[in-house]
XYZ file of C-alpha atoms in Angstrom:
476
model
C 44.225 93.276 -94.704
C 47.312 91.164 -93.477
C 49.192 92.816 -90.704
C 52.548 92.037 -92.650
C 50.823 94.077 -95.914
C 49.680 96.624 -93.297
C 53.842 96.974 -92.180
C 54.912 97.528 -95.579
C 52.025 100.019 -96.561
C 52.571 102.163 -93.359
C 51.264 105.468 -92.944
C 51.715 108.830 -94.673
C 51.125 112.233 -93.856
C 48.872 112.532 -97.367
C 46.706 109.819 -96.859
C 43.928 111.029 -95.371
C 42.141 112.067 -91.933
C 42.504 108.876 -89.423
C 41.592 108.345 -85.857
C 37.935 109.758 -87.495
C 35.174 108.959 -84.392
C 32.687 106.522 -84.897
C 28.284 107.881 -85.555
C 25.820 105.886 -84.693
C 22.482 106.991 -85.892
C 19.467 106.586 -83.359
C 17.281 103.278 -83.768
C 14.105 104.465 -85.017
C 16.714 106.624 -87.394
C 18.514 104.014 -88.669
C 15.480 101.844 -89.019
C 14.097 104.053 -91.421
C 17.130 105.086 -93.639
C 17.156 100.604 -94.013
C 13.941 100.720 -94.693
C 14.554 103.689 -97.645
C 17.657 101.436 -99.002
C 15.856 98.363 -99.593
C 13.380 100.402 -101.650
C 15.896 102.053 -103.291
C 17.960 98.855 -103.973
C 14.360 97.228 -105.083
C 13.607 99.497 -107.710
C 17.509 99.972 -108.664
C 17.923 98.435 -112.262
C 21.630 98.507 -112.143
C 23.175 97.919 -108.821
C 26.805 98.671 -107.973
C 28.583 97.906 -104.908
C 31.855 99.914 -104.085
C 33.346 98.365 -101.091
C 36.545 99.566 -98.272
C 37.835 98.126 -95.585
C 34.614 98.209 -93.189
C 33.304 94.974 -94.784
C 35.998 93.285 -93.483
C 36.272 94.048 -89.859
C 34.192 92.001 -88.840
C 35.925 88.974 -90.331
C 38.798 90.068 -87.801
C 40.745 92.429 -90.121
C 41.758 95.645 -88.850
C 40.565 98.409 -90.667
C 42.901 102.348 -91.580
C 41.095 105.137 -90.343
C 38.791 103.797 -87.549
C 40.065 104.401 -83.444
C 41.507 100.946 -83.672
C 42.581 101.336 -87.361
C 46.228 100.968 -88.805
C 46.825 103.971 -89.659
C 45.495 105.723 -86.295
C 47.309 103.426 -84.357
C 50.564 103.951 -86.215
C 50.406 107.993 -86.164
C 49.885 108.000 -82.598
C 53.624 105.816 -81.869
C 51.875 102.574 -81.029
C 51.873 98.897 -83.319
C 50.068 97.506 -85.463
C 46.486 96.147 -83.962
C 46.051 92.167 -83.252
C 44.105 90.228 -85.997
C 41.744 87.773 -84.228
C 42.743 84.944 -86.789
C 45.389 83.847 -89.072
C 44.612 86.632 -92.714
C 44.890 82.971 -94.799
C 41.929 82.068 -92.747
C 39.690 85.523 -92.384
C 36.072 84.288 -93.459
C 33.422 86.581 -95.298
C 31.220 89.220 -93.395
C 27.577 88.748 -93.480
C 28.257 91.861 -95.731
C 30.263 89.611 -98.371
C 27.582 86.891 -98.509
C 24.811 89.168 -98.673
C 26.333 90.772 -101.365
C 26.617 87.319 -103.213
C 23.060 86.756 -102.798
C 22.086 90.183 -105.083
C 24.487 89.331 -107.680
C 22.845 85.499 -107.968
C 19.553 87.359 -107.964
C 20.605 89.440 -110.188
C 19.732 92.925 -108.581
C 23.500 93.563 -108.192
C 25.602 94.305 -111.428
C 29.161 94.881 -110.424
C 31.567 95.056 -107.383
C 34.330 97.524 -106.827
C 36.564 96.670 -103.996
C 39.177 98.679 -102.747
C 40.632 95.611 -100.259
C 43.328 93.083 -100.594
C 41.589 90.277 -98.545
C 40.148 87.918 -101.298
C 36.777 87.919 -99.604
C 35.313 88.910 -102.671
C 36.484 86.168 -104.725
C 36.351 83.613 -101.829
C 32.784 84.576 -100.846
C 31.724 83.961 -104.361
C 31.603 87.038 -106.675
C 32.216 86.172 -109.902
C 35.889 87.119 -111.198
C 34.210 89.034 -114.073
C 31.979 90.646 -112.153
C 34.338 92.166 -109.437
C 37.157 95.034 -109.734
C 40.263 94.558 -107.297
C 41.328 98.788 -107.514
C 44.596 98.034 -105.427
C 44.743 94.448 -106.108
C 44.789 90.611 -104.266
C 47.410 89.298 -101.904
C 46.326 86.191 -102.581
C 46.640 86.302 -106.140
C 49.387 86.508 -109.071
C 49.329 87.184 -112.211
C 51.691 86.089 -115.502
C 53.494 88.933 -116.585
C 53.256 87.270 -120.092
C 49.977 86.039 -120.783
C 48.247 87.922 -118.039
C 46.874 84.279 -116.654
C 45.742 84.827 -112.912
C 46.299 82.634 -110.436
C 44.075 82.812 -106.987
C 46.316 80.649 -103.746
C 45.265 80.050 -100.637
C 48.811 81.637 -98.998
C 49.399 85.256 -98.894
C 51.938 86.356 -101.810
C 55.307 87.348 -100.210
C 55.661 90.248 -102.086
C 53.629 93.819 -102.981
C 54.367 96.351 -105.373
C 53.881 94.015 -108.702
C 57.093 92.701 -108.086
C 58.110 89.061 -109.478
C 57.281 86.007 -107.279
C 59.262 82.353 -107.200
C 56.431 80.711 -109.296
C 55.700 80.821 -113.204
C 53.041 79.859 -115.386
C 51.658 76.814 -115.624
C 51.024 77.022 -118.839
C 53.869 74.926 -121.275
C 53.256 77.472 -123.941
C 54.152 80.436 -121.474
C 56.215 79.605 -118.342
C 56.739 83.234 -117.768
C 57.474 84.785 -114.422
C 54.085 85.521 -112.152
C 54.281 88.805 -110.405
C 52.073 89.542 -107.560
C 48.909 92.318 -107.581
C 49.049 94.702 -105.088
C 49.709 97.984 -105.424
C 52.594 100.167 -103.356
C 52.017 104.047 -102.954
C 53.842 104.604 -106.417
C 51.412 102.700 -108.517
C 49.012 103.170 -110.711
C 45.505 101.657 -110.333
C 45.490 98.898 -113.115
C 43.798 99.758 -116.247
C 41.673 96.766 -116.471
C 40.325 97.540 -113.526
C 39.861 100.895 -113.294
C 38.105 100.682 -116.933
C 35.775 98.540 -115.593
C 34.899 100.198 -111.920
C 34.951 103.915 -114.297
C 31.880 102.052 -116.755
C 29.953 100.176 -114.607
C 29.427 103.907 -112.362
C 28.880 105.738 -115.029
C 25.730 103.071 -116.371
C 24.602 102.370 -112.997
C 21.560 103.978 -111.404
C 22.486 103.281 -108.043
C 25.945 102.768 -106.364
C 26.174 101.283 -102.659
C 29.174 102.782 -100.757
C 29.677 100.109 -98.208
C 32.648 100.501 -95.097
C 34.523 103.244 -96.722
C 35.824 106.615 -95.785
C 35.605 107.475 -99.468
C 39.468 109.510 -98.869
C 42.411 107.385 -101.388
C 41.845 108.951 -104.944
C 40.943 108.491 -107.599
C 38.971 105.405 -106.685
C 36.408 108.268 -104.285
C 35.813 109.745 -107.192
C 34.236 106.613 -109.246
C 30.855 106.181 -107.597
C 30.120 109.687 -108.315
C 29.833 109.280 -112.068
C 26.599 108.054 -111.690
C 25.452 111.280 -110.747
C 25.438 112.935 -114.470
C 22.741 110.041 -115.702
C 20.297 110.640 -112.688
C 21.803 108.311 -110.519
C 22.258 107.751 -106.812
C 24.991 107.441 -104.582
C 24.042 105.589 -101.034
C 26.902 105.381 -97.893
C 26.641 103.191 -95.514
C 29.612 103.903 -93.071
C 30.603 104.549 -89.452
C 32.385 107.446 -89.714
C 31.692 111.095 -91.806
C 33.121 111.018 -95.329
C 33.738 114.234 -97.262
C 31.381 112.971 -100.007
C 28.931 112.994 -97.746
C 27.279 116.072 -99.210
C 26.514 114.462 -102.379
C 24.989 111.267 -101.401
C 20.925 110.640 -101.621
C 21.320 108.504 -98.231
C 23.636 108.507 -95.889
C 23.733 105.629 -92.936
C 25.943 105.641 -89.962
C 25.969 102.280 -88.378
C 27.250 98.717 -88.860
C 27.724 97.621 -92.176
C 26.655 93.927 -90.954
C 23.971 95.216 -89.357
C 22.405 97.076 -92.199
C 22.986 94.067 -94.731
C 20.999 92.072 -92.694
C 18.152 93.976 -92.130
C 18.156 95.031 -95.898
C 18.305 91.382 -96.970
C 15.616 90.664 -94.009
C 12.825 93.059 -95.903
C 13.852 92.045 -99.348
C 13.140 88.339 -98.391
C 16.417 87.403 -99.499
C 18.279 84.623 -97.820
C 22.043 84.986 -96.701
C 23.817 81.950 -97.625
C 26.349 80.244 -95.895
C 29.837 80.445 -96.275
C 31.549 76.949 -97.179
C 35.536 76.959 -97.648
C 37.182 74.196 -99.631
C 40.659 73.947 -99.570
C 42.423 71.365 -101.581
C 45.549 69.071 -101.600
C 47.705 66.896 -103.981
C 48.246 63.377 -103.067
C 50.978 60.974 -105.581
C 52.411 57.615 -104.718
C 55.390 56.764 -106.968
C 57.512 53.496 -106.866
C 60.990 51.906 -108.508
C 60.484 49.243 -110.953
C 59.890 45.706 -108.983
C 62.930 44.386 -107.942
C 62.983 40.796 -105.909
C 60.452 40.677 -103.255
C 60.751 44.346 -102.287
C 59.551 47.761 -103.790
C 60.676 51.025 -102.887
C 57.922 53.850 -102.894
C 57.720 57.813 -102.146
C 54.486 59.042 -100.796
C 53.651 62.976 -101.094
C 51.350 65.266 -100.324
C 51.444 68.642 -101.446
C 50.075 72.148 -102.799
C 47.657 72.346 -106.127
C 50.024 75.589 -106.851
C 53.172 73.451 -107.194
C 56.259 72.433 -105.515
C 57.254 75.950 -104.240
C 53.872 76.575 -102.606
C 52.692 75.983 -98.916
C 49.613 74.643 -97.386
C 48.813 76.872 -94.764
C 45.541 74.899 -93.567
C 47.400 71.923 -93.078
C 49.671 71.279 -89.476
C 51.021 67.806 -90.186
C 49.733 64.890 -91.898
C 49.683 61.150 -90.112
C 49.958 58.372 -92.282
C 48.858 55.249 -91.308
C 48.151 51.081 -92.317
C 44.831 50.163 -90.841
C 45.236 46.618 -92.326
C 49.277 46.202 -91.866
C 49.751 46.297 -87.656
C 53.033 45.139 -89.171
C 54.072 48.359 -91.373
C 54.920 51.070 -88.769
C 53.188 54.274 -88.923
C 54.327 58.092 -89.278
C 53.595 61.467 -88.264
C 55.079 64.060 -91.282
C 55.182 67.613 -90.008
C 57.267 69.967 -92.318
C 55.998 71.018 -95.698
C 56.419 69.196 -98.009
C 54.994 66.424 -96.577
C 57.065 62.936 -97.802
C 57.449 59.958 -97.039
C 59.439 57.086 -98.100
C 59.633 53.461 -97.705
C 60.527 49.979 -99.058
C 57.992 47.345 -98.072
C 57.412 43.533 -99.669
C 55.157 43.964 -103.001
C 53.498 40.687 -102.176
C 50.741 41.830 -100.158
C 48.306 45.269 -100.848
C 47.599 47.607 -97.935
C 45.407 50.634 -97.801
C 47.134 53.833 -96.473
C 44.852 56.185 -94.022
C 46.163 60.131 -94.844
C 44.814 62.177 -90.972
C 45.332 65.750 -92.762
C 45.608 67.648 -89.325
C 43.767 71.060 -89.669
C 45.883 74.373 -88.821
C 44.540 76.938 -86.637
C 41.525 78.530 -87.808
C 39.900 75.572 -89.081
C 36.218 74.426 -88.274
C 37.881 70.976 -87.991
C 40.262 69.504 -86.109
C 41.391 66.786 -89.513
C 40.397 65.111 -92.645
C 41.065 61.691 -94.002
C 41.796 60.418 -97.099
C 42.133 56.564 -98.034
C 44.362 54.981 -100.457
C 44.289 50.831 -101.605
C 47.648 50.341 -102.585
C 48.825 46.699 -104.264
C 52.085 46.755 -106.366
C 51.530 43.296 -107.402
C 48.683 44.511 -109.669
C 50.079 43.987 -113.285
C 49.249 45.484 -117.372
C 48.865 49.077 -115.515
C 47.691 51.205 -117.910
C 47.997 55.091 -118.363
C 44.238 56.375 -116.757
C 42.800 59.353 -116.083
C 39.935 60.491 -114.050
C 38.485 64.383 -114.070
C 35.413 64.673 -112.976
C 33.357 68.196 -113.423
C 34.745 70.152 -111.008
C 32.016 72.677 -110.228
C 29.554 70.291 -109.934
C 31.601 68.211 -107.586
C 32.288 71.345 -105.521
C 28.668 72.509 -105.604
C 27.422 68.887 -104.333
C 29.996 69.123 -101.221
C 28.905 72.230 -100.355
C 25.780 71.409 -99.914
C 26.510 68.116 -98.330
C 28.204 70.465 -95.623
C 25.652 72.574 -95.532
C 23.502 70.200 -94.561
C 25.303 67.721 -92.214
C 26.400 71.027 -90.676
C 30.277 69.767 -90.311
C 33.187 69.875 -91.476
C 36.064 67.744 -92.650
C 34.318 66.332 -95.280
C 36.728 65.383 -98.586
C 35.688 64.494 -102.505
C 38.218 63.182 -104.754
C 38.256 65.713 -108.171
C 41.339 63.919 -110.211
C 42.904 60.773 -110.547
C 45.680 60.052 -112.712
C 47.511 56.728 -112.992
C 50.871 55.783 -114.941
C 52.949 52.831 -114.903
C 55.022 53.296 -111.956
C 52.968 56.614 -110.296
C 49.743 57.717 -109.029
C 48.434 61.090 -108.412
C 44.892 62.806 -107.101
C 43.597 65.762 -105.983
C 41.321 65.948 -102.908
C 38.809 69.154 -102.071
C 38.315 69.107 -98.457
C 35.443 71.299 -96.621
C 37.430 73.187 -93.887
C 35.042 75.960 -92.944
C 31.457 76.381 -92.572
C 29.901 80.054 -91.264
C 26.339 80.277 -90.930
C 24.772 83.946 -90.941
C 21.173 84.042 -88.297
C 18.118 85.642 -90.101
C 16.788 88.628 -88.340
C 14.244 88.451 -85.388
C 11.948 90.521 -85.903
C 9.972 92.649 -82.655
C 6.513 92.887 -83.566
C 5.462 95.781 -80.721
C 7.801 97.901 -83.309
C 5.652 97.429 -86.920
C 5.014 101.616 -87.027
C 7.456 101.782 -90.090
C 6.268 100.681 -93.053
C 6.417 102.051 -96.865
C 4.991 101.090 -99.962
C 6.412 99.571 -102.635
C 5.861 98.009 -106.290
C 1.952 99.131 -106.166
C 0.976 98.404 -102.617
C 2.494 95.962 -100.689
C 3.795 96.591 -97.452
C 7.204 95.900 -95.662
C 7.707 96.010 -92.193
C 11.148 96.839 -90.983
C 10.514 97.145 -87.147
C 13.372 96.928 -84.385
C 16.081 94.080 -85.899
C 18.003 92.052 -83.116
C 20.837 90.657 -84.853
C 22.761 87.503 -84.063
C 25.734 85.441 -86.074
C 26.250 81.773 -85.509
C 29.503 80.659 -86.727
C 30.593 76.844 -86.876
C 34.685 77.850 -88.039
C 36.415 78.067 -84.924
C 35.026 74.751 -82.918
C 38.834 72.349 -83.535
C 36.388 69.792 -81.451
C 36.705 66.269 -82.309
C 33.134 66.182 -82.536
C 33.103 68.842 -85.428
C 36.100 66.848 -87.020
C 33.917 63.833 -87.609
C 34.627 62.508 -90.652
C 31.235 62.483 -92.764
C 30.536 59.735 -94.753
């Protein structure tokens, strides 16, 4: 949740008990309510996940109701609580990526979220398999065509109120409005169709960080009840649907992933975040000896857009100790110059990282020669996902970031544009250590084999908050 959505969405005397105090259930407790939700989840045939705002807490986003929450905090007089990073930059929970791992294993069916974050989406649930109940704030949507469009800047605006952008598309060019919901509105239909079916088919629905209080979204996971099936919560604080859950667990929602994932033998994948960036050189005709030339770099959601991840951009001429260098600091980055066409010269782009980066810049090269005659219109566009897919796992496994990959390339008589992905982000998510002098809790499942849940020590390595030169290598 960003702290300027959490201003405008303040609190009200209906929503809700806050200030609720925190259960922890004893170890040998809690190890064997994990133990009885990784059965259940194994033998589940159609999973459902209905997510709050305890996912994301541990990505440094405050939560409502807990005794740091918004909402607490704001009825008892005092401000809104500190988010330990930028909201552009908040990084899936273990929670998010575990959650990602079921649906590409196809155990889980269907998400229901009730945050704003984008952790979803960014962690990698697919867009048709997720329902946003109160919607995105990093997402708009045409009021026309009902295109969305996913940024990587918070929308300056809630209650599905217009934005400064339109459509990109020539046919529509209709106003974009953003998603999320005020206290006045209605959940949106789409959604709420979707979240209302996949409950009411699933066998099993997985109440994950949520008080289970804003109607009528409590409600949904419920439906499953009248076909036989289950509700699980997994929550640090009482709900009142408590009663009418098969399993309740008080503890941390990270915490009970990761042991879940640990006995299913199911790996938690790393979180890799790609931003991206347009790059275009244009130039006057040739006049003389001299051409004059504009160099920008900008947003891949248009002129009006900002770059959050990016501080300033240096622009340099490794082979030209003659053409004088520049540092560009205010969005949008441009530069202009006249310089003799006679000679080519490569221009070095040092993307400096903003705050919250895993590294401190990028770099992108550029050959430049104006002399270069018969230029013909040229386009390259390479297959985006599998570009993407092959940078994550370059990142993944030189374990760095800063890493870029050209996607497009088009070239005109007198211009040149590209688009860059750049890796700015890598969190890594530690497997489970598991305390063998603990092995008295075991069950049976799927005709007789055994799994061991034990006492879990749980650790998280993260590689996204480093800004080190060293992590800032470039990676060739």
């Amino acid at each position: 949740m960003s702290l300027g959505y959490a201003q405008k969405l303040s609190y009200k005397e209906d929503v809700g008990t806050v200030g609720m105090p925190e259960i922890f259930d004893s170890p040998r407790a809690l190890d064997s309510k994990i133990e009885e939700l990784a059965v259940m989840i194994l033998r589940s045939k159609h999973l459902v996940a209905f997510t709050g705002a305890g996912i994301s807490t541990s990505s440094g986003i405050p939560d409502f109701r807990g005794p740091k929450g918004v909402w607490t905090l704001q009825q008892a007089g005092k401000g809104i609580p500190d988010a330990s990073l930028p909201f552009h930059r908040a990084m899936p929970s273990l929670t998010h990526m575990a959650l990602v791992e079921l649906e590409r294993a196809g155990v889980l069916k269907f998400v229901i979220s009730q945050n704003v974050d984008s952790l979803h989406l960014r962690s990698g649930i697919p867009r048709e398999k997720l329902a946003e109940l109160h919607g995105n704030s990093f997402m708009e949507v045409c009021s026309s065509c009902g295109k969305e469009y996913l940024r990587d800047f918070e929308i300056e605006t809630i209650g599905l109120k217009e934005t400064r952008r339109r459509c990109a598309d020539n046919s529509c060019l209709a106003k974009l409005t953003d998603t999320v919901l005020d206290w006045e509105d209605a959940l949106p239909a789409k959604e709420m169709d979707l979240a209302q079916n996949h409950c009411s088919a699933a066998d099993m629905v997985l109440c994950l960080g949520t008080s289970l209080q804003i109607t009528p979204a409590c409600n949904f996971p419920f439906r499953c009840l009248k076909n036989g099936g289950r509700v699980v919560i997994v929550n640090l604080q009482s709900t009142p649907k408590d009663k009418k859950a098969s399993l309740v667990i008080h503890g941390l929602v990270d915490k009970v992933m990761e042991a879940v994932m640990h006995i299913l033998n199911y790996r938690i994948p790393p979180f890799v975040r790609i931003d991206f960036v347009h790059v275009s050189l244009s130039h006057s005709p040739r006049k003389k000896a001299c051409v004059k030339w504009v160099l920008r770099i900008k947003s891949i959601h248009g002129p009006k857009a900002t770059m959050p991840f990016l501080k300033s951009v240096e622009v340099a001429f490794p082979d030209r100790p003659d053409m004088k260098c520049a540092l560009l600091q205010e969005q949008p980055f441009v530069l202009k110059r006249q310089t003799t066409q006679r000679k080519s010269f490569k221009i070095l782009l040092t993307l400096n990282l903003s705050e919250g980066c895993g590294s401190s810049f990028s770099q992108i090269e550029w050959p430049v020669n104006f002399q270069a005659t018969n230029v013909k219109k040229k386009s390259l566009s390479l297959d985006r996902d599998k570009v993407l897919n092959e940078l994550k796992d370059l990142a993944e496994r030189e374990s760095c970031c800063g890493q870029e990959v050209l996607l497009e390339r088009n070239v005109e008589s007198r211009s040149e544009f590209t688009a860059h992905a750049i890796v700015t982000n890598i969190v890594r998510y530690a497997k489970i250590e598991e305390v063998p002098e603990n092995d008295d809790l075991t069950t049976s499942v799927n005709g007789g084999s055994e799994w061991k849940c034990g006492t879990f020590t749980l650790k998280r390595s993260c590689e996204d908050g480093d800004n080190s030169e060293k992590s800032a290598k470039r990676c060739k």
